[in-house]
Coordinates of C-alpha atoms in Angstrom, one line a residue:
X1 CA 23.5 168.0 42.3
X2 CA 20.7 165.9 40.8
X3 CA 21.7 166.9 37.3
X4 CA 25.4 165.9 38.0
X5 CA 24.3 162.5 39.3
X6 CA 22.1 162.0 36.2
X7 CA 25.0 162.7 33.9
X8 CA 27.2 160.2 35.8
X9 CA 24.5 157.6 35.5
X10 CA 24.2 158.2 31.8
X11 CA 28.0 157.9 31.3
X12 CA 28.1 154.7 33.3
X13 CA 25.2 153.2 31.4
X14 CA 26.8 154.0 28.1
X15 CA 30.2 152.6 29.2
X16 CA 28.5 149.3 30.3
X17 CA 26.6 149.1 27.1
X18 CA 29.7 149.6 25.0
X19 CA 31.6 147.0 27.1
X20 CA 28.8 144.5 26.6
X21 CA 28.8 145.0 22.9
X22 CA 32.6 144.5 22.7
X23 CA 32.4 141.3 24.8
X24 CA 29.6 140.0 22.7
X25 CA 31.5 140.6 19.5
X26 CA 34.6 138.9 20.9
X27 CA 32.9 135.9 22.6
X28 CA 29.5 135.2 20.8
X29 CA 27.3 132.7 22.4
X30 CA 25.6 129.8 20.6
X31 CA 22.2 131.3 21.2
X32 CA 22.9 134.8 19.8
X33 CA 20.6 136.0 17.1
X34 CA 22.2 136.4 13.8
X35 CA 25.3 134.3 14.7
X36 CA 26.3 131.7 12.2
X37 CA 28.3 128.7 13.2
X38 CA 31.4 128.1 11.0
X39 CA 31.5 124.7 9.4
X40 CA 34.0 122.4 11.0
X41 CA 37.2 122.2 9.0
X42 CA 38.2 118.8 7.7
X43 CA 41.5 117.3 8.8
X44 CA 43.0 118.1 5.4
X45 CA 42.0 121.8 5.8
X46 CA 43.2 122.0 9.3
X47 CA 46.2 124.2 10.0
X48 CA 49.5 122.3 10.3
X49 CA 50.8 122.0 13.8
X50 CA 53.7 124.1 14.8
X51 CA 57.0 122.2 14.7
X52 CA 58.1 120.9 18.1
X53 CA 61.0 122.7 19.7
X54 CA 64.1 120.7 19.7
X55 CA 64.8 119.0 23.1
X56 CA 68.3 119.1 24.5
X57 CA 69.5 115.7 25.9
X58 CA 71.2 117.1 29.0
X59 CA 72.3 113.5 30.0
X60 CA 75.0 113.9 27.3
X61 CA 76.1 117.4 28.5
X62 CA 79.3 116.5 30.3
X63 CA 82.8 117.8 30.9
X64 CA 85.2 116.9 29.6
X65 CA 83.6 115.7 26.4
X66 CA 83.8 112.1 25.1
X67 CA 85.8 110.0 24.6
X68 CA 87.3 111.4 27.9
X69 CA 85.9 110.1 31.2
X70 CA 83.3 112.7 32.4
X71 CA 83.9 114.5 35.7
X72 CA 81.0 116.9 35.6
X73 CA 77.5 116.3 34.4
X74 CA 74.8 119.0 33.8
X75 CA 71.5 118.3 35.6
X76 CA 69.2 121.3 36.0
X77 CA 68.7 125.0 36.4
X78 CA 66.6 127.4 38.4
X79 CA 65.3 130.9 37.5
X80 CA 62.2 131.6 39.5
X81 CA 58.5 130.8 39.4
X82 CA 55.2 132.6 40.0
X83 CA 54.3 133.1 43.7
X84 CA 50.9 134.0 45.3
X85 CA 52.4 136.6 47.5
X86 CA 52.8 140.4 47.3
X87 CA 54.2 142.3 50.3
X88 CA 51.7 144.6 51.9
X89 CA 54.2 147.5 51.6
X90 CA 54.0 147.1 47.8
X91 CA 50.2 147.1 47.6
X92 CA 48.9 150.5 46.3
X93 CA 46.0 151.7 48.5
X94 CA 43.5 153.2 46.0
X95 CA 40.1 154.5 47.0
X96 CA 37.2 153.0 45.1
X97 CA 34.4 155.4 44.0
X98 CA 30.7 154.7 44.4
X99 CA 30.5 154.2 40.7
X100 CA 33.2 151.5 40.8
X101 CA 31.3 149.7 43.5
X102 CA 28.1 150.0 41.6
X103 CA 29.7 148.7 38.4
X104 CA 31.1 145.7 40.3
X105 CA 34.7 146.7 40.0
X106 CA 36.8 144.7 42.6
X107 CA 38.2 146.6 45.6
X108 CA 41.9 147.1 44.9
X109 CA 42.7 146.8 48.6
X110 CA 41.1 143.3 48.7
X111 CA 44.2 141.0 48.4
X112 CA 42.0 138.0 47.6
X113 CA 41.6 139.1 43.9
X114 CA 45.3 139.7 43.3
X115 CA 46.9 137.3 40.8
X116 CA 50.2 135.6 41.4
X117 CA 53.2 137.8 40.5
X118 CA 56.2 136.2 38.8
X119 CA 59.3 136.3 40.9
X120 CA 62.4 135.9 38.8
X121 CA 66.0 135.6 39.9
X122 CA 67.7 138.9 39.0
X123 CA 71.0 138.9 40.7
X124 CA 71.6 135.6 42.5
X125 CA 74.8 135.5 44.5
X126 CA 75.5 133.4 47.6
X127 CA 74.0 129.9 47.9
X128 CA 73.6 127.1 50.4
X129 CA 71.7 123.8 50.9
X130 CA 70.0 122.8 54.1
X131 CA 69.7 119.3 55.6
X132 CA 66.6 118.6 53.5
X133 CA 68.4 119.3 50.3
X134 CA 66.6 122.6 49.5
X135 CA 68.6 125.2 47.8
X136 CA 68.7 128.8 49.3
X137 CA 69.8 131.6 46.9
X138 CA 70.4 135.2 48.0
X139 CA 69.3 137.6 45.3
X140 CA 70.7 141.1 45.7
X141 CA 68.3 142.9 43.5
X142 CA 65.1 141.1 44.4
X143 CA 66.0 141.6 48.1
X144 CA 64.9 138.0 49.0
X145 CA 66.2 134.5 49.5
X146 CA 64.8 132.1 47.1
X147 CA 64.1 128.6 48.5
X148 CA 64.0 125.9 45.8
X149 CA 63.0 122.3 46.1
X150 CA 65.6 120.9 43.8
X151 CA 63.4 117.9 42.8
X152 CA 60.1 119.7 42.0
X153 CA 61.3 123.3 41.6
X154 CA 58.6 124.4 44.0
X155 CA 59.7 127.8 45.3
X156 CA 59.1 130.0 48.3
X157 CA 60.7 133.3 49.5
X158 CA 62.3 134.7 52.6
X159 CA 61.3 138.2 51.6
X160 CA 62.2 141.7 52.5
X161 CA 59.3 143.5 54.3
X162 CA 57.6 140.3 55.2
X163 CA 60.1 137.9 56.8
X164 CA 63.0 140.3 57.5
X165 CA 64.5 143.6 56.5
X166 CA 67.1 143.3 53.8
X167 CA 69.1 145.9 51.9
X168 CA 71.8 144.1 49.9
X169 CA 72.1 140.4 50.8
X170 CA 75.2 138.6 49.7
X171 CA 75.9 135.2 51.4
X172 CA 74.0 132.4 53.1
X173 CA 75.2 129.4 55.2
X174 CA 73.7 126.8 57.4
X175 CA 74.9 125.1 60.6
X176 CA 74.0 121.5 61.6
X177 CA 70.7 122.7 63.3
X178 CA 69.6 124.4 60.0
X179 CA 70.1 127.8 61.4
X180 CA 70.5 130.2 58.5
X181 CA 73.1 132.9 58.5
X182 CA 72.6 135.8 56.0
X183 CA 75.1 138.6 55.3
X184 CA 73.8 142.0 54.4
X185 CA 76.4 144.4 53.1
X186 CA 74.4 147.7 53.2
X187 CA 73.0 147.0 56.7
X188 CA 76.5 145.8 57.9
X189 CA 75.2 142.8 59.7
X190 CA 74.6 139.1 59.7
X191 CA 71.0 138.0 60.3
X192 CA 70.4 134.6 62.0
X193 CA 67.2 132.6 61.2
X194 CA 65.9 129.5 62.9
X195 CA 64.8 126.4 60.9
X196 CA 61.3 127.9 60.4
X197 CA 62.9 131.0 58.8
X198 CA 62.2 133.4 61.7
X199 CA 64.8 136.0 62.7
X200 CA 66.3 135.0 66.0
X201 CA 69.5 137.0 66.3
X202 CA 72.0 139.2 64.5
X203 CA 75.6 140.3 64.4
X204 CA 76.3 144.0 63.9
X205 CA 79.4 144.9 65.8
X206 CA 82.7 145.4 63.8
X207 CA 81.3 144.7 60.3
X208 CA 81.7 147.0 57.4
X209 CA 80.7 145.0 54.3
X210 CA 80.0 141.3 55.1
X211 CA 79.8 139.1 52.0
X212 CA 80.9 135.5 52.0
X213 CA 80.0 133.2 55.0
X214 CA 80.6 129.6 56.1
X215 CA 80.1 127.6 59.2
X216 CA 82.5 125.1 60.8
X217 CA 80.0 122.9 62.6
X218 CA 82.7 120.8 64.3
X219 CA 84.7 123.6 65.9
X220 CA 81.6 125.8 66.2
X221 CA 83.1 128.7 64.2
X222 CA 81.3 131.2 61.9
X223 CA 83.5 132.7 59.2
X224 CA 82.4 136.1 57.7
X225 CA 84.3 137.7 54.9
X226 CA 84.3 141.5 55.4
X227 CA 85.3 142.7 51.9
X228 CA 85.9 146.4 52.6
X229 CA 87.8 145.6 55.8
X230 CA 90.1 143.1 53.9
X231 CA 89.5 140.6 56.7
X232 CA 87.8 137.3 57.5
X233 CA 86.1 137.7 60.9
X234 CA 85.7 134.5 63.0
X235 CA 82.8 134.3 65.5
X236 CA 81.7 131.7 68.0
X237 CA 78.8 130.0 66.1
X238 CA 76.8 129.7 69.3
X239 CA 77.4 132.9 71.3
X240 CA 78.0 135.0 68.1
X241 CA 80.9 136.7 69.8
X242 CA 84.0 137.6 67.8
X243 CA 87.0 135.3 68.4
X244 CA 89.6 136.6 66.0
X245 CA 90.3 138.1 62.6
X246 CA 92.3 136.8 59.7
X247 CA 94.2 139.5 57.7
X248 CA 95.2 143.1 58.4
X249 CA 92.6 145.8 58.0
X250 CA 92.8 149.5 57.4
X251 CA 95.4 149.4 54.6
X252 CA 93.1 150.4 51.7
X253 CA 93.3 147.1 49.9
X254 CA 97.0 147.5 49.2
X255 CA 98.4 144.4 51.0
X256 CA 99.4 141.3 49.0
X257 CA 101.6 139.5 51.5
X258 CA 100.7 135.9 52.5
X259 CA 97.8 135.9 55.0
X260 CA 96.5 139.4 54.0
X261 CA 93.8 140.3 51.5
X262 CA 92.7 142.9 49.0
X263 CA 88.9 142.9 48.7
X264 CA 88.3 139.2 49.5
X265 CA 84.9 137.8 48.6
X266 CA 83.9 134.3 49.5
X267 CA 85.0 131.6 51.9
X268 CA 84.7 127.8 51.9
X269 CA 85.8 124.9 54.1
X270 CA 87.1 121.4 53.4
X271 CA 86.4 118.1 55.3
X272 CA 89.3 118.9 57.6
X273 CA 87.9 122.4 58.3
X274 CA 90.7 124.2 56.5
X275 CA 89.6 127.6 55.3
X276 CA 89.8 128.7 51.6
X277 CA 89.3 132.4 50.8
X278 CA 89.1 134.1 47.4
X279 CA 91.5 137.1 47.6
X280 CA 89.8 138.8 44.7
X281 CA 92.1 141.7 43.8
X282 CA 95.3 139.8 44.5
X283 CA 94.0 137.2 42.0
X284 CA 94.6 134.2 44.3
X285 CA 93.2 131.7 46.8
X286 CA 94.6 131.6 50.3
X287 CA 94.4 128.6 52.6
X288 CA 94.3 128.6 56.4
X289 CA 93.9 126.0 59.1
X290 CA 91.0 126.0 61.6
X291 CA 93.0 128.2 64.0
X292 CA 93.6 130.9 61.4
X293 CA 97.2 130.0 60.6
X294 CA 98.3 130.6 57.0
X295 CA 99.0 127.4 55.1
X296 CA 99.5 128.2 51.4
X297 CA 98.2 130.1 48.4
X298 CA 97.9 129.7 44.7
X299 CA 96.8 131.7 41.7
X300 CA 98.1 134.1 39.0
X301 CA 96.6 136.9 37.0
X302 CA 95.8 136.4 33.3
X303 CA 92.8 135.9 31.0
X304 CA 92.9 132.2 30.3
X305 CA 92.3 128.8 31.9
X306 CA 94.4 128.1 34.9
X307 CA 94.5 131.8 35.8
X308 CA 92.3 134.3 37.7
X309 CA 90.9 137.6 36.5
X310 CA 88.4 138.3 39.2
X311 CA 88.0 135.2 41.5
X312 CA 84.8 135.2 43.6
X313 CA 82.9 132.1 44.4
X314 CA 84.7 129.1 46.0
X315 CA 83.8 125.6 47.0
X316 CA 85.6 122.4 47.9
X317 CA 84.4 119.0 46.7
X318 CA 84.4 115.7 48.6
X319 CA 87.8 114.8 47.0
X320 CA 89.4 118.0 48.2
X321 CA 89.5 119.8 44.8
X322 CA 89.0 123.5 44.9
X323 CA 86.5 125.1 42.6
X324 CA 86.7 128.8 41.8
X325 CA 84.1 130.9 39.9
X326 CA 85.4 133.9 37.9
X327 CA 82.8 136.4 36.5
X328 CA 85.4 138.0 34.1
X329 CA 86.4 134.7 32.5
X330 CA 83.0 133.1 33.0
X331 CA 84.9 129.9 33.9
X332 CA 84.4 127.5 36.8
X333 CA 87.8 125.9 37.3
X334 CA 88.9 123.1 39.5
X335 CA 92.4 123.1 41.1
X336 CA 94.4 121.0 43.6
X337 CA 96.0 122.6 46.6
X338 CA 99.2 123.2 44.6
X339 CA 97.2 125.4 42.1
X340 CA 97.4 122.9 39.3
X341 CA 94.4 123.1 36.9
X342 CA 92.4 119.8 36.9
X343 CA 89.4 120.8 34.8
X344 CA 86.9 123.5 33.9
X345 CA 83.4 124.2 32.9
X346 CA 81.8 127.2 31.1
X347 CA 82.8 130.0 28.8
X348 CA 80.9 133.2 27.9
X349 CA 77.3 132.6 26.8
X350 CA 73.8 131.8 27.9
X351 CA 73.5 128.2 26.8
X352 CA 73.4 125.4 29.3
X353 CA 76.8 125.0 30.8
X354 CA 77.9 128.5 29.8
X355 CA 78.0 131.5 32.0
X356 CA 77.4 135.2 31.9
X357 CA 78.9 137.0 35.0
X358 CA 79.5 133.8 37.0
X359 CA 79.7 134.9 40.7
X360 CA 79.0 132.0 43.0
X361 CA 79.6 128.3 43.4
X362 CA 78.4 125.9 46.1
X363 CA 78.9 122.1 46.4
X364 CA 76.7 120.1 48.8
X365 CA 77.4 116.8 50.5
X366 CA 75.7 114.9 47.6
X367 CA 78.3 116.3 45.1
X368 CA 75.9 118.6 43.5
X369 CA 77.5 121.8 42.1
X370 CA 75.4 125.0 42.0
X371 CA 76.5 128.1 40.1
X372 CA 75.0 131.6 40.2
X373 CA 75.2 134.1 37.4
X374 CA 73.8 137.5 36.8
X375 CA 72.9 137.6 33.1
X376 CA 70.5 135.9 32.8
X377 CA 69.7 135.6 36.5
X378 CA 69.8 131.9 37.0
X379 CA 71.4 129.0 39.0
X380 CA 72.7 126.0 37.2
X381 CA 73.1 122.6 38.8
X382 CA 75.7 120.0 37.9
X383 CA 76.8 116.7 39.3
X384 CA 80.4 116.2 40.3
X385 CA 81.7 112.7 39.4
X386 CA 84.1 111.7 42.2
X387 CA 87.6 110.2 41.7
X388 CA 86.2 106.8 42.8
X389 CA 83.3 107.0 40.3
X390 CA 85.6 108.1 37.5
X391 CA 88.0 105.1 38.2
X392 CA 85.0 102.8 38.0
X393 CA 83.9 104.3 34.7
X394 CA 87.4 103.9 33.4
X395 CA 87.5 100.2 34.3
X396 CA 84.1 99.6 32.7
X397 CA 85.2 101.4 29.5
X398 CA 88.4 99.4 29.3
X399 CA 86.4 96.2 29.9
X400 CA 84.0 97.1 27.1
X401 CA 86.9 97.9 24.8
X402 CA 88.6 94.5 25.6
X403 CA 85.3 92.6 25.0
X404 CA 84.8 94.3 21.7
X405 CA 88.4 93.5 20.7
X406 CA 88.0 89.8 21.6
X407 CA 84.7 89.6 19.6
X408 CA 86.5 90.9 16.5
X409 CA 89.3 88.4 16.6
X410 CA 89.1 85.4 14.2
X411 CA 88.4 81.9 15.8
X412 CA 91.4 79.9 16.8
X413 CA 92.5 76.8 14.7
X414 CA 91.5 73.3 16.1
X415 CA 95.1 72.5 17.2
X416 CA 95.3 75.8 19.0
X417 CA 92.0 75.1 20.7
X418 CA 93.2 71.7 21.9
X419 CA 96.5 73.1 23.1
X420 CA 94.7 75.8 25.1
X421 CA 92.3 73.3 26.5
X422 CA 95.0 70.9 27.7
X423 CA 95.9 71.1 31.4
X424 CA 99.2 72.8 32.3
X425 CA 102.0 70.6 33.4
X426 CA 102.5 70.4 37.1
X427 CA 105.6 72.3 38.3
X428 CA 108.6 70.3 39.4
X429 CA 109.2 70.2 43.1
X430 CA 112.5 71.4 44.6
X431 CA 113.4 67.9 45.6
X432 CA 113.2 66.6 42.0
X433 CA 115.9 69.0 40.8

């Protein structure tokens, strides 16, 4: 036993000696014997600085492009930041030997020494904004809801294993009290969080594959798209009791008649609380009133602008335009209720304003447009320019054009100037005729 301990001590002493020599060679101190200071290089001998990376002026990234009046302006993107948190379930419990403790190796079970781990969006899907303007993004692969401060990009998580139990989260939505509703397809439920992000309730009954979700705060109704059931389930937003269902279930995604669905995905509401649903495999958008009555539909299947190939995300802006995200086309398209194409953003690619597997779209009350895409995992933020703002921009542009035209005209002759300066003759009265 004593001989074994002695061998271990010798090995440890050798290891520490070798480590010290390596560190000394990599980081020599100024007082080391035999160490020579290198002469300082002159400015002329200094290495040239690396060329600065070109900066993109995102203020000029607008759709449509000039000279057209812009209707969408690029503003920012979110992809994830390092966080100082690691779930306890993911911490490996490793026993430390007496040699480790003697050598000063840190206890692997002591969480104080753990460095922040980078949390990156991998599969962002549904999105929503709370009353403070913070952006909440459900990430299916990370198994967490990213909470972004859109001004500073400071980020926190509502994480699986710490704050809740998630399996495959899809959609998020808020009510006017900042209660957060989160759909989980694998667990077949909707979790309800209070404003401090604590689980306070859940909906489990009658759900197969909940995906999209929206809240009608005026009529106190919660809409949940059950994709595999081919239905939109309507709940009382307060009691969480089921009120009714839109669409016919149990037909194996074969129905295409008005008011029925084939694998619907997302749901959105307009200012009048009308309901818009992406009927994904019927390649259309269906519109209902707040009582669930069918109003109209639009959409056709093709692989170009104005058509749908796989419509998923949907949102309605403050002017009532309907925005639809299509991951097969990688286009974000805006329509009116008659299905007329009003404009579009995107195309395949990873540059700013392009998309790769565009799944979600969300528009908040401040006309900010958020888009979620899978490759790379990121959320892009745009600013919708309203009809009124576009009209004002058009008037300013016409005024500038008129002023430039007047400045380029030659000066008038003196006789013309005198004639233009003379007062106009008074109109004759009716009695003088």
